[in-house]
Tab-separated table of C-alpha atoms and ligand atoms in Angstrom:
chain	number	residue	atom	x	y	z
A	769	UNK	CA	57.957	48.369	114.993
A	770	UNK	CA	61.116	50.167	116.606
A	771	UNK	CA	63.620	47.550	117.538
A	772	UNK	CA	65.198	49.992	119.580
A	773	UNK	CA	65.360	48.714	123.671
A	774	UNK	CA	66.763	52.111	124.937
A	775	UNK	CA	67.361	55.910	123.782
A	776	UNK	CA	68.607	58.493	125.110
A	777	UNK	CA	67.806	61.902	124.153
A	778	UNK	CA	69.725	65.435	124.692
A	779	UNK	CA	67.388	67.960	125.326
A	780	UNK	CA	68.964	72.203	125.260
A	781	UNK	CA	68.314	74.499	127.615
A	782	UNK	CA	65.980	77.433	126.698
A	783	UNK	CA	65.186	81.064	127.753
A	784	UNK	CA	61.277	82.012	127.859
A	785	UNK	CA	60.590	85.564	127.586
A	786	UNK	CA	62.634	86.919	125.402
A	787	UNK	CA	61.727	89.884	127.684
A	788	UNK	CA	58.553	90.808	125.665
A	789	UNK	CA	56.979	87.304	124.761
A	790	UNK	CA	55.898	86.349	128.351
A	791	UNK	CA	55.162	82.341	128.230
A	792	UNK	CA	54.862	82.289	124.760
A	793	UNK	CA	58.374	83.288	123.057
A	794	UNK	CA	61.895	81.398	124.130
A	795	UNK	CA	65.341	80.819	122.313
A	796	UNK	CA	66.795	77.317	122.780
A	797	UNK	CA	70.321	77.582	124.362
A	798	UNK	CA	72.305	74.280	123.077
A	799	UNK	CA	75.161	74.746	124.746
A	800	UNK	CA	73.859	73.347	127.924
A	801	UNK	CA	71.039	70.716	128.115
A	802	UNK	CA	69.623	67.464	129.909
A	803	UNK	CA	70.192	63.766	128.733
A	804	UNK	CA	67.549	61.272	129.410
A	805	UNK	CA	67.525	57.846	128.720
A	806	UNK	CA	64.649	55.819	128.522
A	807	UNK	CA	64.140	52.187	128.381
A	808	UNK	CA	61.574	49.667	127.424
A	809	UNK	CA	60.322	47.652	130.946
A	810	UNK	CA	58.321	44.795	131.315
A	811	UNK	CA	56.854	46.175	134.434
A	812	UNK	CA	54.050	48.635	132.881
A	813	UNK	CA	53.466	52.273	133.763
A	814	UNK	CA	56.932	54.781	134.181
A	815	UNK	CA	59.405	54.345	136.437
A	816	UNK	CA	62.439	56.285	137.268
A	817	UNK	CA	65.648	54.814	138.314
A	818	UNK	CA	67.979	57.236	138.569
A	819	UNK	CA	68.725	60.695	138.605
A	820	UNK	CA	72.116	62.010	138.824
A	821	UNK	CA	74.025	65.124	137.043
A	822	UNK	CA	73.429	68.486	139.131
A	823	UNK	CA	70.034	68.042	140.073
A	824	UNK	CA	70.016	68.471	143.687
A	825	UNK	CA	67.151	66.761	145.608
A	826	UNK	CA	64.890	65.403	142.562
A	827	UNK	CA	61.763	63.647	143.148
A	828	UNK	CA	61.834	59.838	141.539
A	829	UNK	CA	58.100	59.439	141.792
A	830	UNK	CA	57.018	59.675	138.076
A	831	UNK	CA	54.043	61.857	139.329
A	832	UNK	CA	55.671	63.860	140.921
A	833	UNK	CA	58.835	64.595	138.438
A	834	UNK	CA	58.802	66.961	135.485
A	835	UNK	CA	60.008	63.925	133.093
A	836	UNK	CA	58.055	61.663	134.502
A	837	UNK	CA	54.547	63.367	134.462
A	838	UNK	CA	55.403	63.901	130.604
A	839	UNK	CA	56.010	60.558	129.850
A	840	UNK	CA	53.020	59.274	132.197
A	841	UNK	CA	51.448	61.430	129.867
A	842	UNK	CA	52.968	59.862	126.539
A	843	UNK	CA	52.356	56.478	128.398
A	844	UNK	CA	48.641	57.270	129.623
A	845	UNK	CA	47.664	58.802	125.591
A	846	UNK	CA	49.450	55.764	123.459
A	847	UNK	CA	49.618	52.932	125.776
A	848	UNK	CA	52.403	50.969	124.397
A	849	UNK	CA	52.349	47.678	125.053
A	850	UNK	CA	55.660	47.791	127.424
A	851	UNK	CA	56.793	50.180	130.126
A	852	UNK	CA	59.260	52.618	130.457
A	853	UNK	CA	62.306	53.209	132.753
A	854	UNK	CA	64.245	56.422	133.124
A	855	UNK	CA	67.306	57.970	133.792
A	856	UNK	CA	67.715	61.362	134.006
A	857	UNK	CA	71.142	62.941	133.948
A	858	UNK	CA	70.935	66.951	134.833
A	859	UNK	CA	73.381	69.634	132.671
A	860	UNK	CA	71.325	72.300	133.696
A	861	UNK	CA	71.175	74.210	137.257
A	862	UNK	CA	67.674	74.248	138.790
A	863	UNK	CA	65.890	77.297	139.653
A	864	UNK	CA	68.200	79.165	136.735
A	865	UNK	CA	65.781	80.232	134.300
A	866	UNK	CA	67.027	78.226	131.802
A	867	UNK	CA	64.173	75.751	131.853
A	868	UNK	CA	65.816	73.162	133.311
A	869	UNK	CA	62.507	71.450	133.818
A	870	UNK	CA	61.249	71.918	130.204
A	871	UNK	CA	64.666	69.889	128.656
A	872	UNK	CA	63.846	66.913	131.118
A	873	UNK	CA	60.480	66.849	130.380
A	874	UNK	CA	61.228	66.967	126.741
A	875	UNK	CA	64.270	64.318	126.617
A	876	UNK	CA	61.768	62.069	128.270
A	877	UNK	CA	59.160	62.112	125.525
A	878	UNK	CA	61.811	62.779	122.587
A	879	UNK	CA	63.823	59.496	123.845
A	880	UNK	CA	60.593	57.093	124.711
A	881	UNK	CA	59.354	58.628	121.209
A	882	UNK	CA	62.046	56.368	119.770
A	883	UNK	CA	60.696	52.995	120.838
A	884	UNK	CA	57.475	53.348	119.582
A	885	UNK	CA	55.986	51.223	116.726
A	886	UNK	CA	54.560	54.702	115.591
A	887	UNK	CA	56.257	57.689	116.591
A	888	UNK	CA	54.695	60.829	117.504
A	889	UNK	CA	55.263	64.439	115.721
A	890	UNK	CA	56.724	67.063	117.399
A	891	UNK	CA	53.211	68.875	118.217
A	892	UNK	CA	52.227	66.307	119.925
A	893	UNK	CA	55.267	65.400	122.102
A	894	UNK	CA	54.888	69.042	122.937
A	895	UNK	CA	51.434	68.807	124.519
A	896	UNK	CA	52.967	65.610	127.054
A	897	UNK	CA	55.823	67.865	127.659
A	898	UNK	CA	53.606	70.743	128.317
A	899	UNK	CA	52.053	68.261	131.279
A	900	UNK	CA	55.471	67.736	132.936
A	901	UNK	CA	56.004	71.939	132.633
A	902	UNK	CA	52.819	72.207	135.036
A	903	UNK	CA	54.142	70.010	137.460
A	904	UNK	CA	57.214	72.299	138.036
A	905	UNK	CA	56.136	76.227	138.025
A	906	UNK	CA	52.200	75.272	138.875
A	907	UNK	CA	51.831	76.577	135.001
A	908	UNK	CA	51.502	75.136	131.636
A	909	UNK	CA	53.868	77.956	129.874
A	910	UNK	CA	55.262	76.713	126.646
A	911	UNK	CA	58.121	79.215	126.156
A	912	UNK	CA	60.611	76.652	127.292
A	913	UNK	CA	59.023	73.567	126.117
A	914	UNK	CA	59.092	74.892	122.840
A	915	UNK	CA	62.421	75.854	122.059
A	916	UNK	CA	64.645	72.730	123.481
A	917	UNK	CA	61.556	70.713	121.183
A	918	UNK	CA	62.278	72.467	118.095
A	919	UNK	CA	65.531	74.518	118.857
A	920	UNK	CA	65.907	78.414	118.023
A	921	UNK	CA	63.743	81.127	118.688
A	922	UNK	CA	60.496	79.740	118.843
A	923	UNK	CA	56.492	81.460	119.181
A	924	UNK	CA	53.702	79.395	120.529
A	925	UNK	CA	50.268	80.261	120.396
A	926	UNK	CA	47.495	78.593	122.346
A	927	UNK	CA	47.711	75.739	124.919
A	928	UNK	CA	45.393	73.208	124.019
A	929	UNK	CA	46.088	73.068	119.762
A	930	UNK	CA	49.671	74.902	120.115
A	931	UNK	CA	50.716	75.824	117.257
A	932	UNK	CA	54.827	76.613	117.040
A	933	UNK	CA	56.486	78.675	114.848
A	934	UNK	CA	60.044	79.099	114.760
A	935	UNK	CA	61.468	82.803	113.996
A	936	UNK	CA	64.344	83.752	112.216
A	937	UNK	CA	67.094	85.091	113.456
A	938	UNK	CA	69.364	87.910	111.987
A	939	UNK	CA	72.648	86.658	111.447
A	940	UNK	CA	74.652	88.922	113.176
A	941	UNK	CA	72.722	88.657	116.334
A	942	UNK	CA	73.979	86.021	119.098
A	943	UNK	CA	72.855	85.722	122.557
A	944	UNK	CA	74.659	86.408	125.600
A	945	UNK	CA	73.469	84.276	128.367
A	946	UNK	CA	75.224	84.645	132.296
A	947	UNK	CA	74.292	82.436	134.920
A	948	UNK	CA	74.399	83.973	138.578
A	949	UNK	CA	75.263	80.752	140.591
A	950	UNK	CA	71.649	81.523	143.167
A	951	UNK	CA	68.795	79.580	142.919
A	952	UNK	CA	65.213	81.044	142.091
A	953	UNK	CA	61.984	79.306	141.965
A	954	UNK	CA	59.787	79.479	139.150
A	955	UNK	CA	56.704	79.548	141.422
A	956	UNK	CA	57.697	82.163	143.779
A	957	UNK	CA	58.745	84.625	140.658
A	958	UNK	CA	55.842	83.732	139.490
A	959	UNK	CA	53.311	84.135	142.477
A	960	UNK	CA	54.787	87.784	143.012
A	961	UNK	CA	53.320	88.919	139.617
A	962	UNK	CA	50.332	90.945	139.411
A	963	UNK	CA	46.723	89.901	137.832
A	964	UNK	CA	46.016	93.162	136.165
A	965	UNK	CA	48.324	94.995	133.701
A	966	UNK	CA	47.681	98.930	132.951
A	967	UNK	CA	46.300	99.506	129.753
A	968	UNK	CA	49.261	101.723	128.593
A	969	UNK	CA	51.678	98.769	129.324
A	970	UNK	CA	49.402	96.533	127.784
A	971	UNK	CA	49.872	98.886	124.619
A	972	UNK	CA	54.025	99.029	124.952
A	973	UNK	CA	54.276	95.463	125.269
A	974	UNK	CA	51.942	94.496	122.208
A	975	UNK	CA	53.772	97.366	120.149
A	976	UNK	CA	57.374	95.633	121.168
A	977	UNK	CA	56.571	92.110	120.462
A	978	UNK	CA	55.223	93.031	117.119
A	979	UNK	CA	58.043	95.077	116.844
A	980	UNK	CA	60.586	92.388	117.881
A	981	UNK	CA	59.116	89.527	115.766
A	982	UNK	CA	59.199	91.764	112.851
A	983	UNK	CA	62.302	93.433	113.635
A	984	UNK	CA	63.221	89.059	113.275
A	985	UNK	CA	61.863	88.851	110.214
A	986	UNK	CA	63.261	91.679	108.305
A	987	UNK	CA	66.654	91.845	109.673
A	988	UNK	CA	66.123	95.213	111.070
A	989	UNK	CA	68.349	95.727	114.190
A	990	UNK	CA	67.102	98.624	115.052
A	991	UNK	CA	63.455	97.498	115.107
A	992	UNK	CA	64.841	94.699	117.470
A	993	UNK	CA	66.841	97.112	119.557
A	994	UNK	CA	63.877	99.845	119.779
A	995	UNK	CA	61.487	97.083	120.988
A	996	UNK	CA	63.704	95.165	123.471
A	997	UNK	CA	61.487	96.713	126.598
A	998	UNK	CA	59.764	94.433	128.659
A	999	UNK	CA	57.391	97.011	130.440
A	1000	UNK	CA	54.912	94.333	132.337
A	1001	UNK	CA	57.110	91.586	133.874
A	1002	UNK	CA	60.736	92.699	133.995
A	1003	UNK	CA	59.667	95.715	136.418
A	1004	UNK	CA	58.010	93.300	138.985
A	1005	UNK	CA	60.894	90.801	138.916
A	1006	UNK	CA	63.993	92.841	138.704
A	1007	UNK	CA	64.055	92.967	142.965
A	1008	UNK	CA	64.386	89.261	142.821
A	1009	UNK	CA	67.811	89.182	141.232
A	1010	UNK	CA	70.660	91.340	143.099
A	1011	UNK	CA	72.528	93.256	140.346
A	1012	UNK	CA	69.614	92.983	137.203
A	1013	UNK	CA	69.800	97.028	137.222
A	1014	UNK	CA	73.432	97.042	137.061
A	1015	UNK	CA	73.891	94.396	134.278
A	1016	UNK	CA	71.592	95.002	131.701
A	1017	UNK	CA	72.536	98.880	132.044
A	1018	UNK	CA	76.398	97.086	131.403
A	1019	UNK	CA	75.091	95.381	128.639
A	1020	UNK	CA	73.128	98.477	127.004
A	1021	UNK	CA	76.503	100.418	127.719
A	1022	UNK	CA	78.408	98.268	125.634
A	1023	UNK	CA	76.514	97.800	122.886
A	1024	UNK	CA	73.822	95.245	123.497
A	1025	UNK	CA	70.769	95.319	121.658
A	1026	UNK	CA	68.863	94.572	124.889
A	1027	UNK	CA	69.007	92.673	127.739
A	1028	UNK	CA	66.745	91.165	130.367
A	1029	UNK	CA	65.558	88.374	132.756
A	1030	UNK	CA	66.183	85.071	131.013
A	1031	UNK	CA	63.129	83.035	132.269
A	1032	UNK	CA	62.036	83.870	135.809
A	1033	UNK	CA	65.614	84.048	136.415
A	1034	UNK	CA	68.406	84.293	138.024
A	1035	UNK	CA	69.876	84.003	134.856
A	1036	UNK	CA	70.317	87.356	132.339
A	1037	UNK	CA	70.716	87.453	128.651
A	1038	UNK	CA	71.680	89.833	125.878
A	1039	UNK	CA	71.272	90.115	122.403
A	1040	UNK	CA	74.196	91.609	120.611
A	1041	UNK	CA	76.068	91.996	117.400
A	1042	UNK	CA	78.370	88.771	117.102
A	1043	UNK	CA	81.466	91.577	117.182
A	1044	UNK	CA	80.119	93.022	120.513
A	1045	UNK	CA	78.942	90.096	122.015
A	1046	UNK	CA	82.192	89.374	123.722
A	1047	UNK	CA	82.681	92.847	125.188
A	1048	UNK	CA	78.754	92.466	126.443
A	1049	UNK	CA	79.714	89.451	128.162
A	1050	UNK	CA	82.457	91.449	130.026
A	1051	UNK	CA	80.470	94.325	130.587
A	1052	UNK	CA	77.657	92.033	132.069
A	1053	UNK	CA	80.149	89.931	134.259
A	1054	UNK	CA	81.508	92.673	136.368
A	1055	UNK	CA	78.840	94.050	138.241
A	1056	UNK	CA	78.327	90.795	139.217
A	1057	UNK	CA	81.821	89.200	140.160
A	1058	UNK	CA	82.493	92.729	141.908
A	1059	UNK	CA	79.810	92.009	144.165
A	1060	UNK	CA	81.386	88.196	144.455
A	1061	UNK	CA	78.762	86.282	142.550
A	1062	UNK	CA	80.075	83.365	141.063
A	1063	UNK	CA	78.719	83.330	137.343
A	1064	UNK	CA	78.479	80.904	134.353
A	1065	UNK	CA	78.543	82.133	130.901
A	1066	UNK	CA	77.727	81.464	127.132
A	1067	UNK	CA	77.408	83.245	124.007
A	1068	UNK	CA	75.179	81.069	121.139
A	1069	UNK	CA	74.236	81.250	117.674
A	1070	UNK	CA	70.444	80.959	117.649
A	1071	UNK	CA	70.714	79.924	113.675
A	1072	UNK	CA	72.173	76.547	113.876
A	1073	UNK	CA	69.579	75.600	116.963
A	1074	UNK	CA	68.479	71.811	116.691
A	1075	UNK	CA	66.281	71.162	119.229
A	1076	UNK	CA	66.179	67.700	121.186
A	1077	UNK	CA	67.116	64.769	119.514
A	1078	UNK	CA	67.874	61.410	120.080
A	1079	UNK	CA	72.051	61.033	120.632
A	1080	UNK	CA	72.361	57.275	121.158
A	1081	UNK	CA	70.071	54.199	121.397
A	1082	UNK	CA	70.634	50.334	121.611
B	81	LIG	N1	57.621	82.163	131.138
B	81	LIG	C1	57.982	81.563	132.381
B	81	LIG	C2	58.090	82.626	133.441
B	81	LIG	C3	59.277	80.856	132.211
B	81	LIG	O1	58.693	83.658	133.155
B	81	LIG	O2	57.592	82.430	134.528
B	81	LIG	C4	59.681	80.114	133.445
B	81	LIG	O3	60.831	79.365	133.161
């Protein structure tokens, strides 16, 4: 049995996407995450007792919060023989697109994980995560779930048996990640998409995720850079986020191997060569503090990606 009476867990931030691997491909980003600490309780069921960090207005009903529907869902599944209380202490902006709500919901489970008297794997953690996910965007996507679980570039396929496989990354590559400080709501950049794709963009956006995840696999930048077109979802978004058009052609312009909508946005990434990747940050900062948007920014190495884990416990 786990002596342990509290954990706490740091979950990364993610981008889903990747441009061309809508809800099913994502990149952790570990330089910014959520910590959640969970607790054992004698009073049964999940409770949340604080929530503090930049998080806004947060619901603290456990049905109702992305953590806590994922750990009502650990809770509910194993039915451990105490309860849990949580804390929840927000390191990533909401409505960024950098799956804020998939690193709480996966701190929770990761951190309760720890008190059991038999922990879970990872694909199962996943699947309570994947509950908490839903009760954010109204979906049960997996492309940021994934990632802050098992850190790096991650591919999911399927929803009810997941199964995760994390991708290589080409050395030289690093991401370029800037944060327009506006907020944008999953659902809403969600509800705007359309039901039906054309066939011919059906066709484009197979051939570039096979491309890309190849292109991965091979260390061949110029498969990665040929296929970094997302022809079905970037095209419908783009109006959402003032200055998209101006930034990724920035990024293109200086080098960038492509660059698109990290998430449902507001936030934009880049992939680069590791000796562009500062002048791509530049390049994809001006357009933006020209037209006085405030911005956060990060480059990461996808390689030494982690995923959640458990960073202190008593
Ligand atoms: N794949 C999801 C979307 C990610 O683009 O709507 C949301 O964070």
């Amino acid at each position: 049995m786990s002596a342990l009476r509290w954990a706490t867990a740091f979950a990364p931030a993610s981008s889903g996407n990747v441009a061309i691997g809508f809800d099913i491909l994502g990149f952790a980003v570990d330089a910014l995450g959520d910590r959640v600490t969970v607790s054992r309780s004698e009073r049964p069921g999940v409770t949340i007792s604080a929530v503090s960090g930049i998080a806004g207005e947060l619901p603290t009903d456990p049905a109702q919060n992305t953590a806590g529907r994922a750990l009502l869902a650990l809770y509910e599944a194993l039915a451990p023989e105490f309860g849990f209380e949580m804390r929840i202490e927000k390191g990533i902006p909401l409505g960024s697109g950098l799956g804020g709500s998939a690193a709480s919901a996966v701190g929770a489970v990761v951190a309760a994980n720890a008190l059991l008297k038999s922990p879970c794997e990872k694909p199962e953690l996943l699947k309570f995560a994947m509950q908490g996910e839903a009760v954010a965007s109204g979906s049960m996507h997996v492309d940021n779930i994934a990632p802050s679980l098992y850190g790096g570039l991650v591919l999911t396929v399927g929803i009810e048996q997941p199964r995760v496989k994390r991708i290589p990354v080409p050395s030289a590559i690093r991401a370029v990640i800037i944060h327009p400080h506006m907020f944008l709501a999953t659902r809403q950049a969600r509800a705007i998409l359309k039901r039906e794709v054309p066939l011919a963009d059906f066709v484009w956006q197979t051939a570039n995720l096979a491309g890309f995840i190849s292109g991965c696999y091979t260390d061949d930048l110029d498969m990665i850079r040929a296929s970094f077109e997302d022809v079905v979802i970037e095209p419908q978004r783009q109006a959402l986020i003032p200055g998209f058009a101006a930034v990724r052609a920035a990024a293109i312009g200086a080098g960038a191997l492509g660059c698109s909508i990290s998430g449902a946005g507001p936030t934009l990434f880049a992939w680069a060569l590791e000796t562009q990747a500062g002048e791509v940050l530049e390049a994809m900062r001006a357009p933006l503090l020209a037209a006085g948007t405030q911005v956060d920014e990060w480059i990461v190495d996808l390689r030494g990606s982690e995923g959640a884990r458990v960073v202190a416990s008593g």
